[in-house]
Coordinates of C-alpha atoms in Angstrom, one line a residue:
M1 CA 68.7 -32.1 -24.6
I2 CA 69.8 -35.3 -22.5
S3 CA 72.2 -37.6 -25.1
R4 CA 71.4 -41.6 -25.2
S5 CA 72.7 -44.3 -26.8
P6 CA 73.4 -43.7 -30.0
G7 CA 71.3 -46.2 -32.4
T8 CA 67.9 -46.0 -29.6
S9 CA 64.7 -45.4 -30.3
R10 CA 61.8 -45.5 -28.8
P11 CA 60.4 -49.5 -27.7
P12 CA 56.9 -51.0 -28.3
A13 CA 53.6 -49.8 -26.4
Q14 CA 54.7 -52.7 -24.3
P15 CA 58.0 -53.5 -23.6
A16 CA 59.2 -56.6 -23.2
A17 CA 59.6 -57.4 -18.7
L18 CA 62.4 -56.1 -16.5
T19 CA 64.8 -58.1 -15.8
L20 CA 66.5 -57.9 -12.6
P21 CA 70.8 -59.4 -12.6
Q22 CA 70.7 -63.6 -10.4
S23 CA 71.4 -62.0 -7.7
R24 CA 68.4 -59.5 -7.2
A25 CA 66.2 -62.9 -7.9
A26 CA 67.6 -64.5 -6.0
S27 CA 66.2 -62.7 -2.7
V28 CA 63.1 -61.7 -4.3
F29 CA 60.7 -62.9 -1.4
R30 CA 57.0 -64.0 -3.8
H31 CA 54.6 -63.6 -1.1
S32 CA 50.6 -63.8 -0.4
L33 CA 49.7 -60.1 0.2
K34 CA 46.3 -57.9 0.9
Y35 CA 45.3 -56.8 -2.9
S36 CA 46.1 -57.9 -6.8
L37 CA 48.8 -55.7 -8.5
A38 CA 46.1 -55.6 -10.8
M39 CA 43.7 -54.2 -8.7
R40 CA 46.5 -51.8 -7.8
V41 CA 48.3 -49.9 -10.4
G42 CA 47.4 -46.3 -10.6
I43 CA 44.6 -47.3 -8.3
L44 CA 46.1 -44.1 -6.0
Y45 CA 46.5 -41.5 -9.1
N46 CA 42.9 -42.7 -9.7
S47 CA 41.8 -41.8 -7.0
A48 CA 43.3 -38.7 -6.3
I49 CA 42.4 -37.6 -10.0
E50 CA 38.9 -38.1 -8.8
N51 CA 39.1 -36.5 -4.9
F52 CA 39.7 -32.6 -7.3
R53 CA 37.2 -33.7 -10.2
E54 CA 34.9 -33.7 -7.1
G55 CA 36.3 -30.6 -5.1
R56 CA 37.7 -32.6 -2.2
S57 CA 40.8 -31.6 -2.0
R58 CA 41.3 -33.4 1.0
P59 CA 43.3 -30.8 3.9
G60 CA 44.2 -31.1 7.5
K61 CA 41.2 -31.9 9.9
H62 CA 41.3 -28.1 10.4
G63 CA 42.1 -26.3 6.9
G64 CA 45.9 -26.7 5.9
M65 CA 45.1 -26.0 2.3
I66 CA 41.6 -22.9 3.1
M67 CA 43.8 -20.2 1.4
R68 CA 45.4 -22.6 -1.5
G69 CA 43.4 -21.5 -5.0
V70 CA 42.6 -17.9 -4.1
H71 CA 44.3 -14.9 -5.5
S72 CA 45.0 -12.3 -3.0
A73 CA 47.0 -9.4 -1.7
V74 CA 49.9 -11.9 -0.3
D75 CA 50.3 -13.6 -3.6
D76 CA 50.4 -9.7 -5.1
I77 CA 53.4 -8.6 -3.3
R78 CA 55.2 -11.6 -2.8
R79 CA 54.4 -11.8 -7.4
T80 CA 56.1 -8.2 -6.6
V81 CA 58.9 -9.0 -4.8
F82 CA 60.0 -11.6 -7.2
K83 CA 59.9 -9.1 -10.0
E84 CA 62.1 -6.8 -8.8
V85 CA 65.0 -8.8 -7.3
A86 CA 64.7 -10.8 -11.5
R87 CA 64.3 -7.1 -12.6
L88 CA 67.3 -5.8 -10.4
A89 CA 69.4 -8.9 -11.7
F90 CA 68.5 -8.8 -15.3
E91 CA 68.8 -5.3 -15.8
G92 CA 72.7 -4.8 -14.4
S93 CA 70.5 -1.8 -12.8
D94 CA 72.8 0.5 -9.2
P95 CA 72.2 -2.2 -6.4
R96 CA 71.1 0.9 -4.9
Q97 CA 68.0 0.5 -6.8
A98 CA 67.3 -2.5 -4.1
D99 CA 66.7 0.1 -1.5
Q100 CA 63.7 1.6 -3.8
I101 CA 61.7 -1.5 -4.2
P102 CA 59.7 -0.4 -1.0
F103 CA 59.0 3.0 -1.7
K104 CA 57.8 1.1 -5.4
M105 CA 55.5 -1.5 -4.1
I106 CA 54.5 1.0 -1.5
Q107 CA 53.7 4.5 -2.5
G108 CA 52.3 7.9 -0.8
D109 CA 51.8 8.2 2.9
V110 CA 48.5 6.3 3.3
A111 CA 48.9 2.4 4.2
H112 CA 47.4 -0.4 1.7
H113 CA 46.7 -3.4 3.6
R114 CA 48.1 -2.6 8.0
H115 CA 47.4 0.5 9.8
D116 CA 51.3 1.8 9.1
V117 CA 52.8 3.1 5.6
F118 CA 56.2 2.6 7.4
L119 CA 55.8 -0.7 8.4
E120 CA 53.8 -2.2 4.9
R121 CA 57.7 -0.8 4.3
A122 CA 59.5 -1.8 6.1
I123 CA 58.0 -6.0 6.2
V124 CA 58.9 -5.2 1.9
E125 CA 61.8 -4.6 3.1
E126 CA 62.6 -7.6 4.6
R127 CA 60.9 -9.7 1.4
V128 CA 63.5 -8.9 -0.9
R129 CA 65.9 -9.1 1.4
L130 CA 65.1 -12.8 1.5
A131 CA 64.7 -13.2 -2.5
L132 CA 67.9 -11.9 -2.5
G133 CA 68.8 -15.3 -0.4
L134 CA 70.1 -13.4 2.1
N135 CA 69.5 -12.8 5.8
M136 CA 66.8 -11.2 7.8
R137 CA 68.0 -8.0 9.8
Y138 CA 67.1 -7.7 13.6
A139 CA 64.8 -5.0 13.9
G140 CA 66.8 -2.5 15.4
D141 CA 69.6 -3.2 12.6
A142 CA 69.7 0.0 9.8
T143 CA 71.5 -1.8 6.7
P144 CA 69.7 -1.3 3.8
I145 CA 70.0 -4.1 1.3
S146 CA 72.5 -1.9 -1.7
E147 CA 75.4 -2.5 1.2
D148 CA 74.5 -6.6 1.3
I149 CA 74.3 -7.3 -1.7
Q150 CA 77.2 -7.5 -3.3
W151 CA 77.6 -10.6 -0.9
A152 CA 74.0 -12.2 -2.4
E153 CA 76.2 -11.2 -6.1
K154 CA 79.1 -13.9 -3.9
F155 CA 76.6 -15.9 -2.6
Q156 CA 76.6 -18.3 -6.0
E157 CA 75.9 -21.9 -4.6
H158 CA 74.0 -22.6 -1.6
Y159 CA 71.6 -21.4 1.2
Q160 CA 72.3 -20.4 4.7
N161 CA 69.2 -21.9 6.8
P162 CA 66.6 -21.1 8.1
L163 CA 65.3 -21.6 4.3
V164 CA 62.0 -20.7 6.0
N165 CA 61.6 -17.3 8.4
I166 CA 58.9 -15.7 10.0
I167 CA 59.1 -12.0 9.5
P168 CA 58.1 -10.9 13.4
Y169 CA 56.7 -7.6 12.8
A170 CA 54.4 -8.7 9.7
C171 CA 53.1 -11.6 12.0
N172 CA 49.0 -10.5 13.1
A173 CA 50.1 -12.1 17.1
C174 CA 46.6 -14.7 15.8
P175 CA 45.6 -16.7 19.5
P176 CA 47.0 -19.9 18.6
K177 CA 43.8 -22.8 19.3
Q178 CA 41.2 -21.7 20.7
I179 CA 37.7 -23.3 21.1
R180 CA 34.8 -20.3 22.0
I181 CA 30.9 -20.7 22.3
T182 CA 29.7 -17.7 20.1
D183 CA 27.1 -15.2 20.5
S184 CA 24.8 -17.9 18.6
C185 CA 24.3 -20.3 21.1
Q186 CA 20.3 -20.8 21.9
G187 CA 20.6 -21.9 25.8
C188 CA 18.9 -24.9 24.4
I189 CA 18.1 -27.7 27.4
S190 CA 19.8 -30.8 25.6
H191 CA 23.5 -28.7 26.1
P192 CA 25.1 -31.4 24.2
C193 CA 28.0 -29.4 24.2
M194 CA 27.9 -30.4 28.5
N195 CA 27.3 -33.8 28.4
V196 CA 30.1 -34.5 25.5
C197 CA 33.3 -32.4 27.3
P198 CA 35.6 -34.8 29.0
K199 CA 36.7 -31.9 30.8
D200 CA 33.8 -30.6 32.5
A201 CA 35.0 -26.8 31.0
I202 CA 31.4 -26.4 29.9
Y203 CA 29.3 -24.0 31.9
L204 CA 26.3 -22.2 32.8
D205 CA 25.3 -18.4 33.3
K206 CA 22.3 -16.9 34.1
D207 CA 21.0 -16.9 30.8
K208 CA 21.8 -20.1 30.7
H209 CA 23.8 -19.8 27.4
C210 CA 26.9 -21.9 27.3
H211 CA 30.7 -20.9 28.3
I212 CA 33.6 -22.6 28.0
D213 CA 36.5 -22.0 31.0
Q214 CA 39.3 -22.1 28.6
D215 CA 41.8 -22.8 32.0
K216 CA 39.9 -26.1 31.8
C217 CA 39.8 -26.6 27.8
I218 CA 41.9 -29.3 25.8
K219 CA 40.4 -28.4 22.7
C220 CA 39.4 -31.5 21.9
G221 CA 36.5 -30.1 19.5
K222 CA 33.7 -32.6 20.6
C223 CA 31.1 -29.8 21.6
Y224 CA 31.9 -27.8 18.4
N225 CA 31.4 -31.4 16.1
Q226 CA 28.0 -31.4 18.9
C227 CA 26.6 -28.0 18.6
P228 CA 23.3 -28.0 16.7
Y229 CA 23.7 -24.8 15.9
R230 CA 26.9 -24.3 14.6
A231 CA 27.5 -21.6 18.0
I232 CA 30.9 -22.1 18.3
S233 CA 33.9 -21.4 16.2
R234 CA 37.5 -23.4 15.9
I235 CA 40.4 -21.4 15.9
D236 CA 43.5 -22.1 15.4
R237 CA 46.4 -19.9 13.8
P238 CA 46.6 -21.2 10.0
C239 CA 50.2 -21.7 10.2
A240 CA 50.4 -24.0 12.9
A241 CA 46.3 -25.9 11.4
A242 CA 49.4 -26.5 8.1
C243 CA 52.1 -27.5 9.9
G244 CA 52.3 -31.2 9.8
M245 CA 55.9 -30.8 12.3
D246 CA 53.7 -29.0 15.0
A247 CA 57.1 -26.2 15.0
I248 CA 55.2 -23.3 14.9
E249 CA 55.5 -22.2 18.1
S250 CA 55.3 -18.6 20.2
D251 CA 57.9 -16.0 20.8
E252 CA 57.5 -14.2 24.3
L253 CA 54.7 -11.6 22.3
G254 CA 53.1 -13.7 21.4
R255 CA 53.6 -14.0 17.3
A256 CA 54.7 -17.3 15.2
R257 CA 58.1 -18.7 15.9
I258 CA 59.4 -21.5 13.7
N259 CA 61.4 -24.3 16.2
Y260 CA 63.4 -25.2 13.1
D261 CA 64.3 -29.0 15.0
K262 CA 61.5 -29.5 13.6
C263 CA 61.1 -27.6 10.6
V264 CA 61.7 -29.8 7.5
S265 CA 61.0 -26.7 4.7
C266 CA 57.7 -27.8 3.3
G267 CA 56.5 -24.1 3.2
M268 CA 52.6 -24.8 4.2
C269 CA 52.7 -21.8 6.7
L270 CA 54.6 -19.8 3.9
V271 CA 51.8 -19.4 2.0
N272 CA 48.8 -20.4 3.9
C273 CA 49.0 -16.9 6.4
P274 CA 47.2 -14.3 5.6
F275 CA 49.0 -11.6 6.5
G276 CA 51.9 -12.7 5.0
A277 CA 54.9 -13.0 7.3
I278 CA 56.2 -16.1 6.4
A279 CA 58.6 -15.9 3.3
D280 CA 61.8 -18.5 2.0
K281 CA 64.7 -17.4 0.1
S282 CA 65.3 -17.1 -2.8
Q283 CA 67.8 -17.2 -5.3
I284 CA 66.1 -15.2 -8.3
Y285 CA 69.0 -12.5 -8.4
Q286 CA 71.9 -15.3 -8.4
L287 CA 70.4 -17.4 -11.2
G288 CA 69.4 -13.6 -13.1
K289 CA 73.0 -12.6 -12.9
T290 CA 74.7 -15.7 -13.5
L291 CA 71.6 -15.6 -17.3
R292 CA 72.9 -11.7 -18.0
R293 CA 76.4 -12.9 -18.2
G294 CA 76.0 -15.3 -20.6
E295 CA 77.3 -18.8 -18.8
K296 CA 75.4 -22.0 -19.6
V297 CA 73.2 -22.6 -18.2
I298 CA 70.5 -25.5 -18.5
A299 CA 66.8 -25.3 -16.5
C300 CA 64.8 -29.2 -15.4
V301 CA 61.7 -28.5 -15.2
A302 CA 60.0 -30.7 -12.6
P303 CA 56.1 -32.3 -14.0
A304 CA 54.3 -30.1 -12.1
F305 CA 55.5 -27.6 -14.5
V306 CA 51.8 -28.3 -17.4
G307 CA 49.6 -24.8 -16.8
Q308 CA 51.3 -23.0 -14.6
F309 CA 51.8 -19.9 -16.7
G310 CA 48.6 -19.7 -18.2
K311 CA 46.4 -22.2 -21.3
D312 CA 49.2 -20.4 -23.1
A313 CA 52.2 -21.2 -21.8
T314 CA 52.4 -24.8 -23.7
P315 CA 55.4 -27.3 -23.0
A316 CA 57.1 -25.7 -26.7
K317 CA 56.2 -21.6 -25.3
L318 CA 57.8 -23.0 -21.8
S319 CA 60.5 -24.1 -24.0
A320 CA 60.6 -21.1 -25.8
A321 CA 60.6 -18.9 -23.2
M322 CA 62.9 -20.0 -20.7
K323 CA 66.2 -18.8 -24.0
V324 CA 64.7 -15.9 -24.4
L325 CA 66.2 -15.2 -20.3
G326 CA 68.9 -16.8 -21.5
F327 CA 68.8 -20.8 -20.7
Y328 CA 70.3 -22.8 -23.2
D329 CA 68.7 -25.3 -22.8
V330 CA 65.5 -27.5 -20.9
V331 CA 65.1 -30.2 -19.6
E332 CA 61.8 -32.4 -18.0
V333 CA 62.2 -34.6 -14.8
A334 CA 59.7 -36.6 -16.3
I335 CA 63.4 -38.3 -17.6
G336 CA 64.9 -38.8 -13.9
A337 CA 61.0 -39.9 -12.1
D338 CA 61.9 -42.4 -15.0
L339 CA 64.9 -43.8 -13.9
C340 CA 64.1 -43.3 -9.6
T341 CA 61.2 -45.5 -10.7
V342 CA 62.7 -48.6 -11.7
Q343 CA 65.4 -48.0 -9.5
E344 CA 62.9 -48.3 -6.6
A345 CA 61.1 -51.2 -8.2
Q346 CA 64.6 -52.4 -7.7
D347 CA 64.9 -52.4 -4.2
F348 CA 61.9 -52.7 -2.8
L349 CA 61.7 -56.6 -4.7
E350 CA 65.3 -56.7 -3.2
E351 CA 64.8 -55.3 0.2
V352 CA 61.3 -55.7 1.1
P353 CA 61.0 -57.8 3.0
A354 CA 64.6 -59.8 2.7
K355 CA 65.5 -57.3 4.5
Q356 CA 63.4 -55.3 6.0
P357 CA 59.2 -54.6 6.8
W358 CA 57.9 -51.9 4.3
M359 CA 59.8 -49.2 1.8
G360 CA 59.0 -45.6 1.6
T361 CA 59.7 -43.8 -1.2
S362 CA 62.3 -41.2 -1.4
C363 CA 60.9 -38.2 -4.6
C364 CA 59.6 -35.8 -1.8
P365 CA 62.7 -33.6 0.7
A366 CA 60.1 -33.2 3.5
W367 CA 58.7 -36.2 3.9
S368 CA 61.9 -38.2 3.6
V369 CA 63.6 -35.2 6.6
M370 CA 60.5 -36.2 8.5
A371 CA 60.8 -39.4 8.7
K372 CA 64.3 -39.5 9.7
K373 CA 63.3 -36.8 12.5
L374 CA 61.0 -38.3 14.1
Y375 CA 61.6 -41.7 13.8
P376 CA 65.3 -42.2 13.3
E377 CA 65.1 -46.5 13.1
F378 CA 63.4 -46.4 10.0
A379 CA 66.1 -43.7 7.9
D380 CA 67.4 -47.0 6.6
Y381 CA 64.0 -48.1 5.0
I382 CA 63.0 -45.2 3.2
S383 CA 64.2 -45.7 -0.8
M384 CA 67.6 -44.6 -1.5
A385 CA 66.8 -44.4 -4.6
L386 CA 68.2 -40.3 -5.8
T387 CA 65.1 -38.7 -6.6
P388 CA 64.1 -37.3 -9.7
M389 CA 65.9 -33.6 -9.4
V390 CA 68.9 -34.8 -8.8
I391 CA 69.2 -37.9 -11.1
T392 CA 68.6 -35.7 -14.3
A393 CA 70.5 -32.8 -12.5
R394 CA 73.6 -35.3 -13.1
M395 CA 72.4 -36.7 -17.0
V396 CA 72.7 -33.3 -17.7
K397 CA 75.8 -32.6 -16.1
K398 CA 78.0 -36.2 -17.5
D399 CA 76.7 -34.3 -20.5
H400 CA 77.5 -30.5 -20.2
P401 CA 80.4 -31.1 -17.6
D402 CA 80.4 -26.7 -17.8
A403 CA 77.0 -26.4 -17.0
K404 CA 75.1 -25.0 -14.1
I405 CA 72.0 -26.8 -13.6
A406 CA 68.9 -24.9 -12.4
F407 CA 66.1 -27.0 -11.6
I408 CA 62.3 -25.8 -11.6
G409 CA 60.1 -26.8 -9.4
P410 CA 56.5 -26.8 -7.3
C411 CA 58.5 -27.2 -3.9
S412 CA 60.5 -24.9 -1.1
A413 CA 61.9 -28.9 0.6
K414 CA 63.8 -29.1 -3.2
K415 CA 66.0 -25.9 -2.3
L416 CA 66.6 -27.3 1.2
E417 CA 67.6 -30.5 -0.7
A418 CA 70.0 -28.4 -2.7
N419 CA 72.1 -27.7 0.5
R420 CA 72.8 -31.3 1.2
R421 CA 76.7 -31.7 1.0
T422 CA 76.2 -34.9 -1.6
I423 CA 74.4 -33.0 -4.2
R424 CA 75.7 -29.0 -4.5
S425 CA 77.7 -30.4 -6.9
D426 CA 74.4 -31.8 -9.1
V427 CA 72.0 -28.6 -8.7
D428 CA 73.7 -25.7 -9.0
Y429 CA 69.6 -23.1 -8.8
V430 CA 66.5 -24.0 -6.8
L431 CA 64.1 -21.7 -7.7
T432 CA 59.7 -21.9 -6.8
F433 CA 56.8 -22.4 -10.2
E434 CA 56.7 -19.4 -8.5
E435 CA 59.7 -17.9 -8.7
L436 CA 60.3 -18.2 -11.9
L437 CA 56.9 -16.0 -13.2
G438 CA 58.7 -13.2 -11.5
I439 CA 61.2 -13.8 -13.8
F440 CA 59.2 -13.9 -16.2
D441 CA 56.7 -11.0 -15.6
A442 CA 60.5 -8.9 -15.1
A443 CA 60.5 -9.3 -18.9
S444 CA 57.1 -8.8 -20.6
I445 CA 57.0 -12.7 -21.5
D446 CA 53.9 -12.9 -23.9
F447 CA 52.6 -16.2 -24.0
A448 CA 50.4 -15.5 -27.0
A449 CA 53.0 -14.6 -28.7
L450 CA 55.5 -16.7 -28.6
Q451 CA 56.1 -19.2 -31.7
P452 CA 57.8 -22.4 -30.1
N453 CA 59.8 -24.9 -31.7
P454 CA 58.1 -27.8 -31.9
E455 CA 61.1 -29.9 -32.0
D456 CA 61.1 -28.7 -27.6
D457 CA 57.8 -29.8 -26.4
M458 CA 59.5 -32.1 -23.5
D459 CA 58.1 -35.3 -24.9
E460 CA 60.5 -37.3 -23.8
G461 CA 59.2 -38.8 -19.6
T462 CA 56.5 -41.1 -19.5
G463 CA 53.2 -40.7 -18.3
M464 CA 54.1 -42.7 -14.9
G465 CA 56.7 -40.3 -14.7
R466 CA 54.8 -37.3 -14.9
G467 CA 52.0 -38.8 -12.8
F468 CA 54.7 -38.1 -10.0
A469 CA 53.5 -34.4 -9.4
V470 CA 49.9 -36.1 -8.1
G471 CA 50.0 -37.4 -4.8
G472 CA 50.2 -41.6 -5.7
G473 CA 51.5 -41.1 -8.6
V474 CA 54.8 -42.3 -7.4
A475 CA 53.3 -45.5 -5.7
A476 CA 51.7 -45.9 -9.2
A477 CA 54.3 -46.3 -10.8
V478 CA 56.4 -48.3 -9.0
V479 CA 54.0 -51.0 -8.9
E480 CA 53.5 -50.6 -12.5
A481 CA 57.2 -50.8 -13.3
I482 CA 57.2 -54.4 -10.3
K483 CA 54.6 -55.2 -12.8
H484 CA 57.4 -55.6 -15.5
I485 CA 60.0 -57.2 -14.0
D486 CA 58.3 -60.0 -11.2
P487 CA 54.7 -59.8 -12.9
D488 CA 53.6 -62.0 -10.2
R489 CA 54.7 -60.1 -7.8
E490 CA 51.1 -58.9 -4.8
I491 CA 52.0 -55.4 -3.6
K492 CA 50.4 -53.4 -0.9
I493 CA 50.7 -49.2 -1.1
E494 CA 49.4 -47.0 0.7
Y495 CA 49.8 -42.7 0.5
G496 CA 50.4 -40.5 3.4
D497 CA 48.7 -37.1 1.6
G498 CA 50.3 -34.2 3.1
L499 CA 52.5 -34.8 6.9
K500 CA 49.7 -35.4 9.2
N501 CA 48.8 -38.1 7.0
C502 CA 52.5 -39.0 6.6
R503 CA 52.4 -39.2 10.5
K504 CA 50.0 -41.7 11.0
M505 CA 51.3 -43.9 8.7
L506 CA 54.4 -43.7 9.9
A507 CA 52.7 -44.8 13.0
M508 CA 50.8 -47.8 12.0
A509 CA 54.5 -49.0 10.3
K510 CA 55.9 -48.5 13.2
A511 CA 53.1 -50.7 15.0
G512 CA 54.5 -53.9 13.1
K513 CA 50.9 -52.6 10.8
R514 CA 52.3 -51.6 7.7
D515 CA 54.8 -54.7 6.5
G516 CA 55.2 -55.7 3.3
Y517 CA 54.1 -52.0 2.3
L518 CA 55.4 -49.6 -0.5
L519 CA 55.1 -46.5 0.9
E520 CA 54.2 -42.8 -0.6
G521 CA 54.9 -39.9 1.8
M522 CA 53.8 -36.2 0.3
G523 CA 54.4 -33.1 2.3
C524 CA 52.3 -31.2 0.2
P525 CA 47.9 -32.5 0.9
G526 CA 47.7 -33.0 -3.0
G527 CA 51.9 -33.6 -3.7
C528 CA 53.8 -31.7 -5.7
V529 CA 50.7 -30.1 -7.5
A530 CA 49.7 -28.8 -4.6
G531 CA 53.7 -27.7 -3.2
A532 CA 54.6 -24.0 -1.6
G533 CA 55.9 -23.2 -4.7
T534 CA 53.0 -23.6 -7.5
I535 CA 50.9 -20.5 -8.8
R536 CA 47.4 -22.4 -10.5
P537 CA 44.4 -24.2 -7.6
V538 CA 45.3 -27.3 -6.7
K539 CA 42.5 -28.4 -7.8
E540 CA 43.4 -27.2 -11.7
S541 CA 46.8 -28.0 -11.8
T542 CA 45.5 -32.0 -10.9
M543 CA 43.6 -31.7 -13.9
N544 CA 46.4 -30.4 -16.3
V545 CA 49.2 -33.2 -14.8
S546 CA 46.4 -35.7 -15.8
Q547 CA 46.2 -34.4 -19.3
F548 CA 49.8 -34.1 -19.5
K549 CA 50.7 -37.7 -17.9
E550 CA 48.2 -39.4 -21.0
E551 CA 49.5 -37.1 -23.7
A552 CA 53.0 -39.0 -23.5
P553 CA 54.4 -41.2 -25.9
E554 CA 54.7 -44.1 -24.0
Q555 CA 53.2 -44.6 -20.6
S556 CA 55.3 -46.8 -18.5
C557 CA 58.8 -46.0 -17.2
T558 CA 60.0 -49.3 -18.4
A559 CA 59.4 -47.5 -21.3
S560 CA 62.1 -44.6 -20.9
L561 CA 64.9 -44.1 -24.1
Y562 CA 67.5 -43.6 -21.2
L563 CA 67.3 -46.4 -18.6
D564 CA 70.6 -47.1 -20.0
R565 CA 72.2 -43.9 -18.8
L566 CA 71.2 -45.0 -15.1
K567 CA 74.2 -47.0 -14.3
D568 CA 76.3 -43.7 -15.0
V569 CA 73.7 -41.2 -13.3
E570 CA 74.6 -44.0 -10.2
E571 CA 78.1 -43.9 -10.6

């Protein structure tokens, strides 16, 4: 539990308006803006909820989220690897047992999913190495996992880049983007596909059926959209289609390769590869060893956790399950989201438009890194507010300086954030929900049979703080907080849903068309509930968060019991 000032109790449901220091208040500019505050408070959050109620997941133009929520063999392989690595750590097994995991998972002499059982085991072996936090081997390296596992155990605090990896011999070398005319072409006389092609790439054969000259085709898709018979197919690498940074390239053998100068480790390629060729590094083993030694570890759980582990995994039971694993305590990161909201609200009022034309939110590391990579001139326009993960971790460490902090969340990019030099002392481990599920499976945790402590129901975050987990929720929380700081201020906001939309949003900002705006960027389409480390379908998770948000004891971040801790965290 995080401490607060003695005697602090919950404020009334309608908190008094916060006030800025005089120096801040003097810099606030009141000006006429497009939308009224009353109309905009929560509108992005609510519209996101409606999108998911009606089944609109808002993927990228050609997919992006098409595989999400559909359980597959790739999920089973990934989660079984996590379970076996967790078992290796918690049971204190002989390190040589790590070499047996591929044989335990892929038994017999007949391949399950590929043409070769030896290839399947080799791929699983590389997945095990990555799950241990180790680097991948070159194809000619015969070093067994057990020889490197001691290094993995010592590798307690930080990841060694790259975080997200493509296992080359697991890649199918899918064809790059192509437009193809199939045998369904009827040879119609109107030929709308030919009429709209800007490069005259479509021609007729002797039977009056259409074909595409791939050397001329620029993959614009105009013909694809015009064919009345839907006889034209559009093929793209799923990993490349999901990547909002265009970081997926090809090696000399046509296999996918990541350009790490562009990659922001969002993990969207990882969860969209149908061949399971992409994996990120994990700290399951390191955390498991720490818990087994009985060290004091406190878990900070991101707001998107609700419902991730099934209907029986209530907040109180989740807390109980984690204490069975050996965690000292479990803290709701929505507490940090509340303080981040207030900090960003104050920053926006002070900075926009007095010192900068617009401000971007700070909580999504994939978004903020993307903005700084593509538009370095905008680096100072991204809020300097600490992220909810860091705020929560710092509060916990101030109260428990002898504890290690494990952030549990939906996001691969948070691993990258925790690896920053300025944050390494705050967050010791970062695990995704899916990785934690592997630990629960290894420990045979049965949520239905757990007896929770009613006092551990994680009820200290506000509704707006919990809403951070869904796209649009961050901006909605900041605008709602501004209502209490400066009731007369009107705010324009825009939400970038996934990195592709974030790039478009920044392009508009560069053109001067987003002056005065608060820009919220989310690397994953749908928000944190769609992160690469989530377990449940995005639509289901969105509704779970919505309900959890409404059940919060307070809705406004300005009613947080921990506002007095913000100065301590900033110091």
